[in-house]
XYZ file of C-alpha atoms in Angstrom:
579
model
C -19.915 199.172 -40.510
C -16.333 198.374 -39.548
C -15.865 194.653 -39.115
C -12.715 192.847 -38.104
C -12.522 189.206 -37.178
C -11.325 187.508 -34.037
C -10.049 184.591 -36.092
C -7.368 186.412 -38.106
C -4.076 184.556 -37.881
C -5.625 182.110 -35.401
C -4.386 179.019 -37.171
C -1.292 179.746 -39.250
C -1.141 183.206 -37.844
C 0.984 186.254 -38.074
C 3.416 184.758 -35.633
C 4.751 182.139 -37.999
C 3.308 182.454 -41.484
C 5.833 182.738 -44.311
C 4.535 184.120 -47.588
C 5.501 182.118 -50.648
C 7.063 185.118 -52.308
C 9.676 185.478 -49.612
C 10.282 188.597 -47.593
C 7.370 190.849 -48.488
C 3.732 197.893 -44.953
C 3.964 197.683 -42.994
C 1.621 199.032 -43.022
C 1.206 199.669 -44.378
C -0.931 200.898 -46.230
C -2.053 202.394 -49.854
C 1.429 203.292 -51.028
C 2.072 204.306 -54.616
C 5.173 202.119 -54.805
C 6.911 203.120 -57.998
C 9.062 200.037 -57.986
C 8.805 196.705 -59.669
C 10.654 193.483 -59.103
C 10.970 189.868 -60.037
C 7.690 188.041 -60.357
C 6.514 187.641 -56.738
C 5.319 184.087 -57.233
C 8.804 183.112 -58.366
C 10.082 183.636 -54.834
C 12.104 186.786 -55.413
C 14.615 186.988 -52.640
C 16.167 189.746 -50.642
C 19.724 189.418 -49.427
C 20.282 190.824 -45.927
C 23.013 193.369 -45.523
C 24.353 191.915 -42.328
C 27.362 191.863 -40.088
C 27.899 192.113 -36.359
C 28.643 195.027 -34.088
C 32.356 194.418 -34.588
C 31.945 195.433 -38.227
C 30.749 198.913 -37.304
C 32.573 202.054 -38.348
C 33.334 204.694 -35.676
C 30.443 206.808 -34.384
C 31.448 209.887 -36.389
C 30.948 207.857 -39.590
C 27.496 206.569 -38.629
C 25.544 208.875 -40.922
C 23.402 207.862 -43.887
C 20.984 209.365 -46.390
C 18.024 207.372 -47.727
C 15.173 208.011 -50.159
C 11.478 208.197 -49.224
C 8.416 209.877 -50.671
C 7.391 212.748 -48.399
C 5.039 211.723 -45.571
C 1.738 213.486 -45.158
C 1.832 212.969 -41.381
C 4.363 212.054 -38.702
C 1.437 211.307 -36.383
C 0.750 207.541 -36.196
C -2.889 208.071 -35.280
C -3.568 209.929 -38.530
C -1.545 207.880 -41.006
C -2.477 205.348 -43.676
C 0.352 205.655 -46.240
C 3.513 203.574 -46.205
C 5.894 206.533 -46.333
C 4.285 207.908 -43.153
C 4.301 204.586 -41.319
C 7.881 203.779 -42.358
C 9.184 206.911 -40.632
C 6.829 206.576 -37.658
C 8.173 203.111 -36.885
C 11.584 204.726 -36.494
C 10.130 207.251 -34.060
C 7.544 205.342 -32.025
C 6.806 201.886 -30.651
C 3.706 200.311 -29.128
C 3.233 197.690 -26.450
C 4.606 195.087 -28.835
C 6.563 195.090 -32.102
C 6.466 192.971 -35.261
C 9.832 191.660 -36.414
C 11.278 189.163 -38.877
C 11.285 185.613 -37.522
C 14.343 184.568 -39.528
C 12.459 182.402 -42.003
C 10.385 184.905 -43.959
C 7.606 185.071 -41.393
C 6.764 187.485 -38.618
C 6.943 187.271 -34.845
C 5.725 189.546 -32.068
C 8.188 190.833 -29.483
C 7.841 192.997 -26.394
C 8.336 196.712 -26.970
C 6.937 198.996 -24.237
C 5.272 195.998 -22.556
C 7.289 194.056 -20.004
C 5.711 190.782 -21.074
C 2.522 189.015 -22.036
C -0.779 190.409 -20.780
C -2.630 188.956 -17.823
C -6.079 187.943 -19.070
C -9.232 187.830 -16.990
C -12.141 187.128 -19.286
C -12.017 189.985 -21.770
C -9.901 192.256 -19.549
C -6.213 192.447 -20.505
C -3.721 193.884 -18.035
C -0.309 194.868 -19.384
C 2.661 195.845 -17.262
C 4.981 198.381 -18.879
C 8.740 198.109 -18.834
C 11.006 200.982 -17.822
C 10.922 203.191 -20.920
C 11.316 206.922 -21.456
C 10.295 209.502 -23.996
C 12.977 211.421 -25.821
C 12.576 214.322 -23.362
C 13.364 212.020 -20.441
C 9.840 211.593 -19.068
C 8.675 208.062 -18.345
C 6.366 206.290 -20.789
C 3.251 205.706 -18.700
C 0.028 203.771 -18.967
C -1.797 207.095 -19.326
C 0.194 207.786 -22.502
C -1.323 204.626 -23.978
C -4.778 205.606 -22.782
C -4.399 208.934 -24.559
C -2.953 207.394 -27.716
C -5.675 204.762 -28.050
C -8.322 207.380 -27.305
C -6.944 209.483 -30.163
C -7.265 206.483 -32.488
C -10.973 206.203 -31.607
C -11.673 209.957 -31.515
C -13.605 211.241 -34.565
C -11.877 214.606 -34.136
C -8.587 212.895 -35.017
C -10.294 210.764 -37.701
C -7.799 207.908 -37.730
C -8.242 205.922 -40.973
C -7.183 202.830 -39.022
C -9.710 203.173 -36.198
C -11.362 199.969 -37.337
C -8.345 197.989 -36.105
C -9.586 198.733 -32.594
C -13.279 198.344 -33.395
C -15.745 195.492 -33.512
C -14.342 192.198 -34.728
C -10.608 192.870 -34.370
C -9.352 194.949 -31.444
C -12.854 194.943 -29.947
C -11.988 197.738 -27.500
C -15.105 198.535 -25.505
C -16.582 201.865 -26.595
C -14.202 202.564 -29.493
C -16.845 202.335 -32.211
C -19.333 204.328 -30.126
C -16.811 207.136 -29.681
C -15.871 207.122 -33.359
C -19.496 207.331 -34.498
C -20.439 210.052 -32.023
C -21.685 213.282 -33.611
C -22.670 215.054 -30.401
C -19.770 217.113 -28.985
C -21.516 217.215 -25.617
C -21.172 213.437 -25.343
C -17.501 213.243 -26.353
C -15.936 213.338 -22.890
C -18.445 210.856 -21.483
C -17.688 208.431 -24.300
C -13.945 208.880 -23.850
C -14.307 208.105 -20.154
C -16.275 204.963 -21.025
C -13.601 203.702 -23.396
C -12.249 200.321 -22.344
C -8.743 201.624 -21.644
C -7.513 202.861 -18.279
C -4.324 203.420 -16.345
C -4.437 201.399 -13.121
C -1.190 203.104 -12.145
C 1.757 204.590 -14.024
C 3.027 201.216 -15.239
C -0.180 199.179 -15.431
C -2.513 199.440 -18.403
C -5.924 197.779 -18.372
C -7.696 197.197 -21.679
C -11.252 195.894 -21.679
C -12.503 194.233 -24.853
C -15.987 193.125 -25.817
C -14.627 189.571 -26.000
C -11.307 187.802 -25.620
C -9.255 187.683 -28.813
C -6.310 185.420 -29.685
C -4.447 188.202 -31.494
C -4.190 190.836 -28.783
C -0.412 191.259 -29.025
C -0.532 191.575 -32.817
C -3.245 194.240 -32.783
C -1.428 196.198 -30.090
C 1.804 196.231 -32.060
C 0.263 198.371 -34.834
C 0.605 202.152 -35.103
C -2.979 203.154 -34.140
C -2.209 201.757 -30.677
C 1.009 203.746 -30.157
C 1.216 205.960 -27.047
C 1.025 209.746 -27.279
C 1.912 212.647 -25.030
C -1.198 214.623 -24.168
C 0.740 217.581 -22.729
C 2.787 218.058 -25.900
C -0.095 217.624 -28.342
C -2.384 219.968 -26.439
C 0.368 222.585 -26.152
C 1.599 222.422 -29.745
C -1.463 221.341 -31.734
C -0.684 220.129 -35.244
C 2.875 221.430 -34.822
C 3.631 218.777 -32.208
C 5.524 216.673 -34.783
C 7.841 219.534 -35.778
C 11.520 219.385 -34.879
C 11.981 220.906 -31.451
C 8.423 219.990 -30.423
C 8.155 216.265 -31.025
C 8.773 213.708 -28.302
C 9.181 210.078 -29.335
C 9.446 206.745 -27.553
C 11.194 204.838 -30.342
C 14.875 204.558 -31.249
C 15.019 207.901 -33.097
C 13.602 211.400 -32.922
C 13.376 214.298 -35.381
C 16.254 216.772 -35.239
C 15.370 218.782 -38.379
C 12.547 218.889 -40.895
C 12.431 220.770 -44.171
C 9.057 220.316 -45.908
C 9.440 219.307 -49.516
C 13.079 218.340 -49.022
C 14.030 216.122 -46.088
C 13.717 215.114 -42.467
C 16.732 214.341 -40.278
C 16.580 211.785 -37.476
C 18.884 211.501 -34.479
C 19.041 208.744 -31.842
C 16.676 208.972 -28.905
C 19.195 209.083 -26.064
C 16.572 207.658 -23.696
C 15.687 204.648 -25.848
C 15.999 201.526 -23.671
C 16.125 199.003 -26.511
C 19.004 198.119 -28.828
C 21.042 201.300 -29.038
C 21.236 202.624 -32.594
C 24.669 202.757 -34.122
C 23.505 205.339 -36.657
C 23.959 208.856 -35.351
C 22.098 210.575 -38.171
C 19.576 209.463 -40.785
C 18.701 211.986 -43.457
C 15.505 210.967 -45.253
C 15.423 212.755 -48.587
C 12.024 213.219 -50.195
C 12.575 212.067 -53.752
C 9.639 211.146 -55.968
C 11.762 210.859 -59.109
C 13.119 207.336 -58.643
C 15.354 207.651 -61.707
C 17.039 210.633 -60.046
C 17.360 208.646 -56.816
C 19.063 205.838 -58.759
C 21.689 208.301 -59.973
C 22.070 209.755 -56.489
C 22.798 206.252 -55.165
C 25.411 205.714 -57.876
C 27.016 209.024 -56.891
C 27.182 207.990 -53.229
C 24.558 210.548 -52.157
C 22.121 207.856 -50.949
C 22.736 204.608 -49.104
C 19.286 203.133 -49.798
C 16.596 203.863 -52.363
C 13.735 202.430 -54.337
C 14.515 201.920 -58.012
C 12.405 201.473 -61.118
C 11.655 197.961 -62.263
C 13.169 198.896 -65.605
C 16.495 199.504 -63.827
C 16.765 195.973 -62.436
C 18.541 194.594 -65.499
C 20.870 197.590 -65.577
C 21.731 197.153 -61.910
C 22.342 193.430 -62.324
C 24.683 194.092 -65.230
C 26.677 196.677 -63.277
C 29.562 195.101 -61.368
C 29.346 197.802 -58.691
C 25.570 197.624 -58.226
C 24.726 193.931 -58.646
C 25.562 192.985 -55.062
C 23.647 196.007 -53.755
C 20.394 195.140 -55.536
C 17.648 193.926 -53.175
C 14.453 192.586 -54.744
C 11.731 192.050 -52.169
C 8.727 189.932 -53.088
C 5.797 192.165 -52.281
C 2.511 191.516 -50.542
C 0.970 194.366 -52.530
C -1.640 194.686 -55.235
C -1.635 197.779 -57.431
C -4.939 198.841 -58.956
C -6.705 201.738 -60.568
C -8.793 202.958 -57.660
C -12.185 204.393 -58.548
C -14.189 207.125 -56.853
C -17.596 205.465 -56.648
C -19.330 208.757 -55.865
C -18.472 209.998 -59.347
C -21.800 209.747 -61.179
C -20.342 208.177 -64.313
C -18.095 205.731 -62.415
C -20.976 204.627 -60.211
C -22.218 202.696 -63.255
C -20.795 199.154 -63.289
C -20.894 199.064 -67.085
C -18.434 201.958 -67.330
C -16.149 200.439 -64.705
C -16.264 197.121 -66.531
C -15.447 198.828 -69.843
C -12.378 200.445 -68.270
C -11.184 197.179 -66.719
C -11.676 195.050 -69.804
C -9.729 197.563 -71.909
C -6.539 196.998 -69.870
C -4.113 194.477 -71.336
C -2.335 193.756 -68.058
C 0.260 191.476 -69.620
C 1.328 194.106 -72.152
C 1.229 196.841 -69.502
C 3.594 194.773 -67.374
C 5.947 194.045 -70.270
C 6.065 197.532 -71.774
C 5.974 199.777 -68.700
C 7.510 197.491 -66.074
C 9.861 195.343 -68.146
C 7.940 192.191 -67.265
C 8.743 192.537 -63.580
C 5.264 192.453 -62.006
C 2.682 189.676 -61.962
C -0.462 190.696 -63.910
C -3.467 190.354 -61.612
C -7.229 190.450 -61.791
C -7.407 189.389 -58.123
C -7.155 191.514 -54.979
C -6.023 189.089 -52.221
C -2.339 188.490 -52.910
C -0.674 185.196 -53.681
C 0.806 183.642 -50.560
C -2.189 184.303 -48.306
C -4.463 181.431 -47.306
C -7.640 181.875 -49.326
C -5.848 183.189 -52.429
C -8.144 182.786 -55.465
C -5.899 184.177 -58.190
C -6.505 185.100 -61.801
C -8.412 181.885 -62.520
C -11.341 183.174 -60.491
C -11.604 186.562 -62.179
C -9.810 186.769 -65.523
C -12.877 185.885 -67.594
C -14.992 188.342 -65.634
C -12.900 191.539 -65.545
C -9.797 190.695 -67.610
C -8.684 192.026 -70.979
C -11.312 191.536 -73.678
C -11.848 194.308 -76.234
C -15.212 192.966 -77.377
C -16.462 192.699 -73.806
C -15.170 196.215 -73.093
C -17.065 197.651 -76.061
C -20.209 195.744 -75.125
C -20.062 197.134 -71.578
C -19.594 200.651 -72.942
C -22.581 200.175 -75.274
C -24.723 199.129 -72.308
C -23.586 202.315 -70.563
C -24.380 204.643 -73.480
C -27.612 202.808 -74.351
C -28.908 203.889 -70.949
C -28.740 207.478 -72.189
C -25.418 208.403 -70.628
C -22.655 210.283 -72.448
C -18.940 209.550 -72.364
C -17.319 211.263 -69.380
C -13.971 213.022 -69.145
C -12.162 211.541 -66.172
C -9.239 212.722 -64.041
C -6.300 210.411 -63.345
C -4.387 211.513 -60.222
C -0.889 210.067 -60.007
C 2.643 210.779 -58.850
C 4.807 212.824 -61.182
C 7.460 210.237 -61.979
C 8.629 208.882 -65.340
C 7.253 205.409 -64.679
C 3.857 206.677 -63.524
C 3.720 208.914 -66.587
C 4.417 205.877 -68.754
C 1.698 203.949 -66.946
C -0.769 206.783 -67.542
C 0.188 206.960 -71.219
C -0.491 203.234 -71.616
C -3.836 203.284 -69.792
C -5.131 206.499 -71.322
C -4.299 205.251 -74.820
C -6.087 201.962 -74.144
C -9.183 203.779 -72.924
C -9.120 206.272 -75.797
C -8.509 203.688 -78.528
C -10.955 201.090 -77.228
C -13.673 203.252 -75.695
C -13.178 206.775 -76.964
C -12.923 207.994 -73.371
C -10.617 210.926 -72.641
C -8.688 210.779 -69.376
C -6.924 213.885 -68.094
C -3.742 213.419 -66.033
C -3.114 215.206 -62.755
C 0.568 214.716 -61.959
C 1.329 215.581 -58.335
C 3.991 214.988 -55.692
C 3.642 212.147 -53.185
C 2.353 214.292 -50.323
C -0.323 215.896 -52.486
C -1.272 212.484 -53.794
C -1.842 211.219 -50.240
C -3.881 214.293 -49.391
C -6.035 213.952 -52.502
C -6.778 210.293 -51.770
C -7.685 210.906 -48.140
C -9.850 213.873 -49.171
C -11.542 211.635 -51.781
C -10.674 214.223 -54.403
C -10.035 211.943 -57.381
C -11.798 210.046 -60.160
C -9.147 207.448 -61.020
C -6.128 206.886 -58.800
C -3.336 204.312 -59.191
C -2.791 202.901 -55.730
C -3.396 199.655 -53.970
C -2.771 197.758 -50.780
C 0.353 196.431 -49.061
C -0.427 193.914 -46.342
C -0.083 195.066 -42.754
C -0.163 191.406 -41.725
C -0.472 188.278 -43.896
C -4.098 187.321 -43.487
C -6.994 187.401 -45.967
C -8.958 189.921 -43.925
C -6.248 192.590 -44.022
C -6.707 193.714 -47.645
C -10.489 193.629 -47.281
C -11.720 194.897 -43.920
C -11.728 198.660 -43.606
C -11.318 199.032 -47.358
C -14.609 197.715 -48.717
C -17.040 197.639 -45.795
C -19.408 200.587 -45.759
C -17.826 203.399 -43.693
C -14.515 201.507 -43.478
C -11.681 203.753 -42.350
C -9.676 203.313 -45.563
C -12.681 203.097 -47.881
C -11.992 206.406 -49.627
C -13.370 205.080 -52.897
C -16.772 204.744 -51.175
C -17.471 201.152 -52.121
C -20.784 200.245 -50.491
C -22.823 197.122 -51.214
C -25.227 195.366 -48.828
C -23.983 192.021 -50.132
C -20.387 192.907 -49.216
C -21.396 194.062 -45.744
C -23.367 190.833 -45.256
C -20.310 188.776 -46.235
C -18.213 190.708 -43.717
C -20.815 189.951 -41.055
C -20.658 186.278 -42.038
C -16.875 186.310 -41.594
C -17.190 187.997 -38.222
C -19.660 185.369 -37.032
C -17.616 182.423 -38.324
C -16.811 179.748 -35.758
C -14.039 178.098 -37.761
C -11.110 179.420 -39.727
C -12.331 177.594 -42.831
C -15.714 179.320 -42.665
C -14.040 182.667 -42.028
C -11.809 182.313 -45.092
C -14.737 181.288 -47.287
C -16.678 184.357 -46.170
C -13.736 186.613 -46.997
C -13.372 184.937 -50.380
C -16.995 185.899 -50.930
C -16.071 189.509 -50.062
C -13.201 189.483 -52.548
C -15.385 187.990 -55.258
C -18.061 190.645 -54.764
C -15.480 193.434 -54.734
C -13.611 192.269 -57.829
C -16.547 191.226 -59.986
C -18.293 194.509 -59.206
C -15.066 196.509 -59.478
C -16.221 198.135 -56.272
C -13.617 200.870 -55.900
C -10.728 199.028 -57.537
C -9.578 197.653 -60.883
C -6.718 195.255 -59.983
C -3.738 195.421 -62.360
C -0.726 193.590 -60.914
C 0.913 192.122 -57.831
C 4.057 194.123 -57.222
C 7.635 193.158 -56.734
C 9.786 195.844 -55.117
C 13.410 196.526 -56.123
C 15.814 198.573 -54.029
C 19.454 199.450 -53.874
C 21.027 199.134 -50.429
C 24.660 200.137 -50.020
C 27.090 197.344 -49.260
C 28.444 199.692 -46.583
C 25.085 199.608 -44.760
C 24.779 196.647 -42.399
C 21.951 195.209 -40.343
C 19.341 195.564 -43.086
C 17.176 192.422 -42.991
C 14.217 192.780 -45.356
C 10.791 191.429 -44.534
C 8.320 192.863 -47.007
C 5.343 191.868 -44.871
C 6.325 194.477 -42.305
C 8.762 196.694 -44.202
C 7.551 200.190 -44.945
C 9.264 202.398 -47.499
C 12.580 200.531 -47.617
C 13.792 197.061 -46.596
C 14.278 196.456 -42.885
C 12.664 199.648 -41.595
C 10.888 197.655 -38.862
C 14.272 197.549 -37.081
C 16.139 200.671 -38.139
C 18.019 200.536 -34.838
C 19.674 197.420 -36.267
C 21.262 199.372 -39.137
C 24.883 200.524 -39.071
C 27.645 201.811 -41.326
C 30.315 199.190 -41.829
C 34.012 199.778 -41.413
């Protein structure tokens, strides 16, 4: 069951909501985020690196290098990690685009669309503007038909298909196509999909019902257009340099797996022309090494460790280049519910109640995160906070030992569990803290599996893990976003295999709600069921995210709600090297 709700953002909405913790995914998505930051609830701010076009250095100086973890995909219809989506937003655009509204909120602007849709019942007709792919061919309505079809096609297996399914995008036939297991029916179901090209510049999208959030849904990466001729000719290699065609401000000029990808301007981009003539994205998992590279002038933007915030503030050269973005992200220990031992709530409860989140935050993250036993982040309407859950899953050694006793009294033996995490100093420190807590309190041995960022993404998507530090960064600031698709049975991002009839019933209640108040209450019920049952996640803290952005890099306006990877990536065409 994949349920989204027609009411999301209906009242306060994505178009104007400003999260209390200031500029906050895109996407979005389950990023490992090795950073920390000032306590999000304290309103940590991010200072734009601005300036006008007159401040720009000459074109031959418009080259930068920035740090990212390595993406698993450059294909927006297959992606669910922030490092993928951050790069893809530089390469592709949909009908509409999410941007900063100037006051910490988000607004929707035209991208490939020429304007608002014409609505006739549940049929939305969108006229395209005059846009071209990087190879000079026009962006057509058929490109959107193909792209949206890929998002619904089980052969592509988009983890974000549910954004177009029942309750959110509500595209006619999308769920039926996704659930199809009969290859003989595939083409018939694709033809029945509620998306068609009336002509080259007119796209018709038929929904099961009218929705108030059409433009928001069709700004997100699963709805991006795609070139059928290129993908069919090149297969999985279509995103390689020399093969890829893009419709965003940049394209890929070189790609070295394990090292870097180089972007160059899309000469056919019809939007704001990028000043930057070259962006080298270096794949660096070791954030401490990236910090040094920034100091040496090798990087112009990078994530940094939370433990480096004080050092950066005390450095006269770095203080003005420090950007702390209040984050709309929860980090948790994610749990593979299909593991026989972890399927027992008593064991999950023992693990959760052994974690001293306050001490973890102080020792590993220098007090820079906000300890959390909740899942829906502060700043979202419907936030329940620690008060709702601390006495149920929070730190309590006696309760942890009692839960373990209930587990062993049922005849079960202590398991040895794997802990799959990125190979960085801070993640190693986090593992050391957690594994010691579990060993000392419960006698449970946990074996680390330190991997690079790309392998980590692959392992999560393949559901090849026992315990996995990850979490959720909002794609849009609404209570449904960190819940739907993550905890509903068969949800596209439910790789921990949380499945409870009570949770599915609460999702159905939210979907049937006829008021925003009722919808929020139903989603609060979902969160309560998820957290109190530790169904796939053990929440640990709400993140803050610290970065260093060179004072020579202009046009960087952070908005953590829609940023992905680094501040301001939603409008990389706005960036420039200053004189």
